[in-house]
Structures are given as structure tokens and as C-alpha cells.
GROMACS .gro file of C-alpha atoms in nm:
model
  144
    1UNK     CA    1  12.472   8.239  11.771
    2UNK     CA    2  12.233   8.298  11.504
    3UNK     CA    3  12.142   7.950  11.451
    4UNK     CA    4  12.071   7.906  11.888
    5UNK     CA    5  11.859   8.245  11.781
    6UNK     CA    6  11.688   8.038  11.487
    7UNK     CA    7  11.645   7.720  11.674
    8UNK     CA    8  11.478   7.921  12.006
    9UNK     CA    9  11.266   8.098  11.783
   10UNK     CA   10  11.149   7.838  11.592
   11UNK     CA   11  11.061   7.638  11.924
   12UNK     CA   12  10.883   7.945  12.047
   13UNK     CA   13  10.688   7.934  11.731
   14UNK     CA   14  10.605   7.582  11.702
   15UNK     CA   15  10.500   7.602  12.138
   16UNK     CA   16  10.269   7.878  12.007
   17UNK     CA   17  10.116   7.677  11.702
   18UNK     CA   18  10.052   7.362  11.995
   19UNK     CA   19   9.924   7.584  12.247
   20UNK     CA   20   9.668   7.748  11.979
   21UNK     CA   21   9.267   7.646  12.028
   22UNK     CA   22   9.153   7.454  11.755
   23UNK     CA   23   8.773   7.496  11.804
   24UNK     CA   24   8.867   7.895  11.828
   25UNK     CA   25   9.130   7.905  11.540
   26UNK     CA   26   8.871   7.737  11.321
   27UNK     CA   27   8.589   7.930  11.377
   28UNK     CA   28   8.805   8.242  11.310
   29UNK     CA   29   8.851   8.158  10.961
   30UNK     CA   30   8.503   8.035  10.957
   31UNK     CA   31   8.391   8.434  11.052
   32UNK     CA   32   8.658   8.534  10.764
   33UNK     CA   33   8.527   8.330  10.491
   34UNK     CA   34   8.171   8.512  10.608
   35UNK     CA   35   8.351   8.839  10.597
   36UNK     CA   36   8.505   8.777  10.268
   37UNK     CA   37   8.119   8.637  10.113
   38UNK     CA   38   7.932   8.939  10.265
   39UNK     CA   39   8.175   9.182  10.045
   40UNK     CA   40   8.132   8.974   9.741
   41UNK     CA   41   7.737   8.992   9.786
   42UNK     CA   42   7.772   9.326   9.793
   43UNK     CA   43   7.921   9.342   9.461
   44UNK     CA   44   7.684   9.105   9.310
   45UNK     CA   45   7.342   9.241   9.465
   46UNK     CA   46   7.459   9.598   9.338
   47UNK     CA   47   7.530   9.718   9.679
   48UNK     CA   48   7.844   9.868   9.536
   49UNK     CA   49   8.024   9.942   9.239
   50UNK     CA   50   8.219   9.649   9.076
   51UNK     CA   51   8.591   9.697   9.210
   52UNK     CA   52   8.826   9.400   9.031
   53UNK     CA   53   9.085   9.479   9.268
   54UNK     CA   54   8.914   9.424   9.572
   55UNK     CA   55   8.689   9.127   9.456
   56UNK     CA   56   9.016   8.974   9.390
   57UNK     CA   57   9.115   9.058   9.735
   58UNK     CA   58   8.804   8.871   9.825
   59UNK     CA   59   8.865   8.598   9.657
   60UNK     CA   60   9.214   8.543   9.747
   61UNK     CA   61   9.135   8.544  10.107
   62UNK     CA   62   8.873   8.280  10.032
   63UNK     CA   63   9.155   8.063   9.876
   64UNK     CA   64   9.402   8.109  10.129
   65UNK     CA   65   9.180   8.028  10.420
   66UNK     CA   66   9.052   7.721  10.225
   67UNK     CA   67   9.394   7.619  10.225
   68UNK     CA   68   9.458   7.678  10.599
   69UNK     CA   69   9.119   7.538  10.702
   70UNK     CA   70   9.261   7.176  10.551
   71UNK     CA   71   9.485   7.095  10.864
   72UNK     CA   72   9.447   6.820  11.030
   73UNK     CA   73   9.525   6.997  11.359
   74UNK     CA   74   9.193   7.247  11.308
   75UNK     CA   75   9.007   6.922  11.347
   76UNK     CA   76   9.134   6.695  11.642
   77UNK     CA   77   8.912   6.444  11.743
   78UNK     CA   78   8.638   6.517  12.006
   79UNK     CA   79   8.675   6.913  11.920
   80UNK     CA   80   8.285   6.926  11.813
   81UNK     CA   81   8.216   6.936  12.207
   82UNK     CA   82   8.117   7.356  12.224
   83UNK     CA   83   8.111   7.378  11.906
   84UNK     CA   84   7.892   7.421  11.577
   85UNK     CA   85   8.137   7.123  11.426
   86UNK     CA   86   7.901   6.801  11.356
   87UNK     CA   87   8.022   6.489  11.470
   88UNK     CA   88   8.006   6.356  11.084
   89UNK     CA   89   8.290   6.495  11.049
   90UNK     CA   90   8.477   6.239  11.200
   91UNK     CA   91   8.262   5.974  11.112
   92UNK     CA   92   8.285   6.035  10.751
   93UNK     CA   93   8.664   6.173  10.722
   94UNK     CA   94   8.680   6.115  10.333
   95UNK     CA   95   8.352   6.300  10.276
   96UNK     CA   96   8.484   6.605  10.471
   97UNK     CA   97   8.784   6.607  10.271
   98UNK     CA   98   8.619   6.614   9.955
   99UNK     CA   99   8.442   6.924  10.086
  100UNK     CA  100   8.706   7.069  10.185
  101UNK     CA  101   8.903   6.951   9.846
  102UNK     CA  102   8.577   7.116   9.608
  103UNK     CA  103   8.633   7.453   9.849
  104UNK     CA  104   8.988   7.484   9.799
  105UNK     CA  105   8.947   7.402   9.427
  106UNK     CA  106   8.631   7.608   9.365
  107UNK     CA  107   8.806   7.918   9.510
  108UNK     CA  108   9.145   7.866   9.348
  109UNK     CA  109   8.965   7.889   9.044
  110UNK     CA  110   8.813   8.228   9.164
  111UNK     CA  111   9.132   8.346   9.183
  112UNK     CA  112   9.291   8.253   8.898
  113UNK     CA  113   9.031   8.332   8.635
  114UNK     CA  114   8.998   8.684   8.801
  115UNK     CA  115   8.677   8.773   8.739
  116UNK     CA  116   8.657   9.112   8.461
  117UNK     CA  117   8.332   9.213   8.495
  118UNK     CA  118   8.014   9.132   8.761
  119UNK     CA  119   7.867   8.809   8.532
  120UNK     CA  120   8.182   8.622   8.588
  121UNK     CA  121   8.202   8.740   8.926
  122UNK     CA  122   7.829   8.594   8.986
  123UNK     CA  123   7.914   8.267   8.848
  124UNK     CA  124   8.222   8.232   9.082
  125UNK     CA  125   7.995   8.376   9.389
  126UNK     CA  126   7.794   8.125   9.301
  127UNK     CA  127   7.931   7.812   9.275
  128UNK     CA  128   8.146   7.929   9.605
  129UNK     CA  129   7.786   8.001   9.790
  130UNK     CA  130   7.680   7.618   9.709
  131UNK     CA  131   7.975   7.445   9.823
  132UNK     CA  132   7.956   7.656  10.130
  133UNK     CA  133   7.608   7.604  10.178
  134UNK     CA  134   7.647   7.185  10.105
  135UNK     CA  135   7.931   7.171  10.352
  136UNK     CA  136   7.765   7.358  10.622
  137UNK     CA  137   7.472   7.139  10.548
  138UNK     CA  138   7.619   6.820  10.601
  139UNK     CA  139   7.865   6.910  10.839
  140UNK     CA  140   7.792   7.168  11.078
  141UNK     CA  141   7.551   7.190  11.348
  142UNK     CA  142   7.406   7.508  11.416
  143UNK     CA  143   7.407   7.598  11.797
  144UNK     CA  144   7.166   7.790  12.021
   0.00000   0.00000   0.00000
């Protein structure tokens, strides 16, 4: 019984995962990583006072969205249609991934050095900011 209970629920699950809107799913993690940026700023510009255990909270969000935002099912073909997604994305596939590889890496790094004190933390900020800022360059389109 508990394995038909199993087996139905991981059906359910994997229906769900199908059924889910790429372009939307996406663009929620997308709004995260902006979420998670805006409350590192505010630790770097001196907005607030330097908290380690919520920068890493930060940071480790970053990370783990990096990591989701590399699946291949975020980025079916023709999903730029409605979208701030550039078409270069599919036409350079390896390029994308590298972006997407210096993201995950660059924020992993974050993470595991931990920043101590606001310097390292505006290093990490940083170098994070760029490869956002490169990515959304060369692969995003802004819309209306």
C-alpha cells in the first residue's frame, strides 16, 4: 500500500512539475535573485548594519536559484515569445551555459567563503552584480 501511495504521489508530483509555466517559473526566480541583490545593496551602500547571518541567507538563495535556473526545462525552445528571454539564447546554447556556469560558480563561492566583514562582502556583491549585468546584457531583452 505504501509503495501504490509512493508511486501516485510521485506521478502527482512529476504531472505538477510538466504542467508548470516555464516563462512564469523562470521569471520567478529571476524576481528572487532581484530580491536577494536589493538586500545585499543594502548592506553594501550602508543602508543597514552588516548582519553575516542574513547576508549569508542572501547569498545562499543566490546559489540555490543559480542552480535551479540551469534546467533545461526553464528554457524550452520558442519560450522567448512574451517574454524578456532573447532569442540568443537558443542560438548560442554554449554561451548561455557558460553564463549560467560563471553564475552558479560565482555565487557558490559567495557562499562558501562567507563573507566576515562588509569588504569581502563588496567584492562578492560585486563580481555577482557583473555577471548579472553581462548575462542580462547579452541575453535578455527588456520589454515595454
Amino acid at each position: 500500500m505504501r509503495k501504490l501511495i509512493f508511486a501516485i504521489s510521485a506521478l502527482a508530483l512529476g504531472s505538477s512539475i510538466a504542467l508548470a509555466d516555464p516563462i512564469k517559473d523562470r521569471e520567478a526566480l529571476m524576481k528572487a535573485n532581484g530580491a536577494a541583490m536589493g538586500g545585499l545593496s543594502a548592506f553594501v551602500k550602508g543602508e543597514k548594519p552588516y548582519d553575516a547571518a542574513e547576508v549569508l541567507a542572501l547569498l545562499s538563495k543566490l546559489s540555490e536559484d543559480a542552480v535551479k535556473l540551469d534546467s533545461p526545462a526553464l528554457w524550452p525552445a520558442g519560450s522567448d515569445a512574451d517574454s524578456e528571454a532573447s532569442p540568443k539564447i537558443w542560438e548560442d546554447p554554449a554561451g548561455f551555459q557558460a553564463a549560467l556556469d560563471k553564475f552558479k560558480a560565482d555565487t557558490a563561492a559567495a557562499v562558501a567563503a562567507a563573507p566576515a566583514d562588509i569588504d569581502a562582502l563588496k567584492m562578492q556583491v560585486g563580481a555577482i552584480g557583473q555577471n548579472c549585468a553581462s548575462c542580462h546584457q547579452a541575453f535578455r531583452v527588456k520589454k515595454g
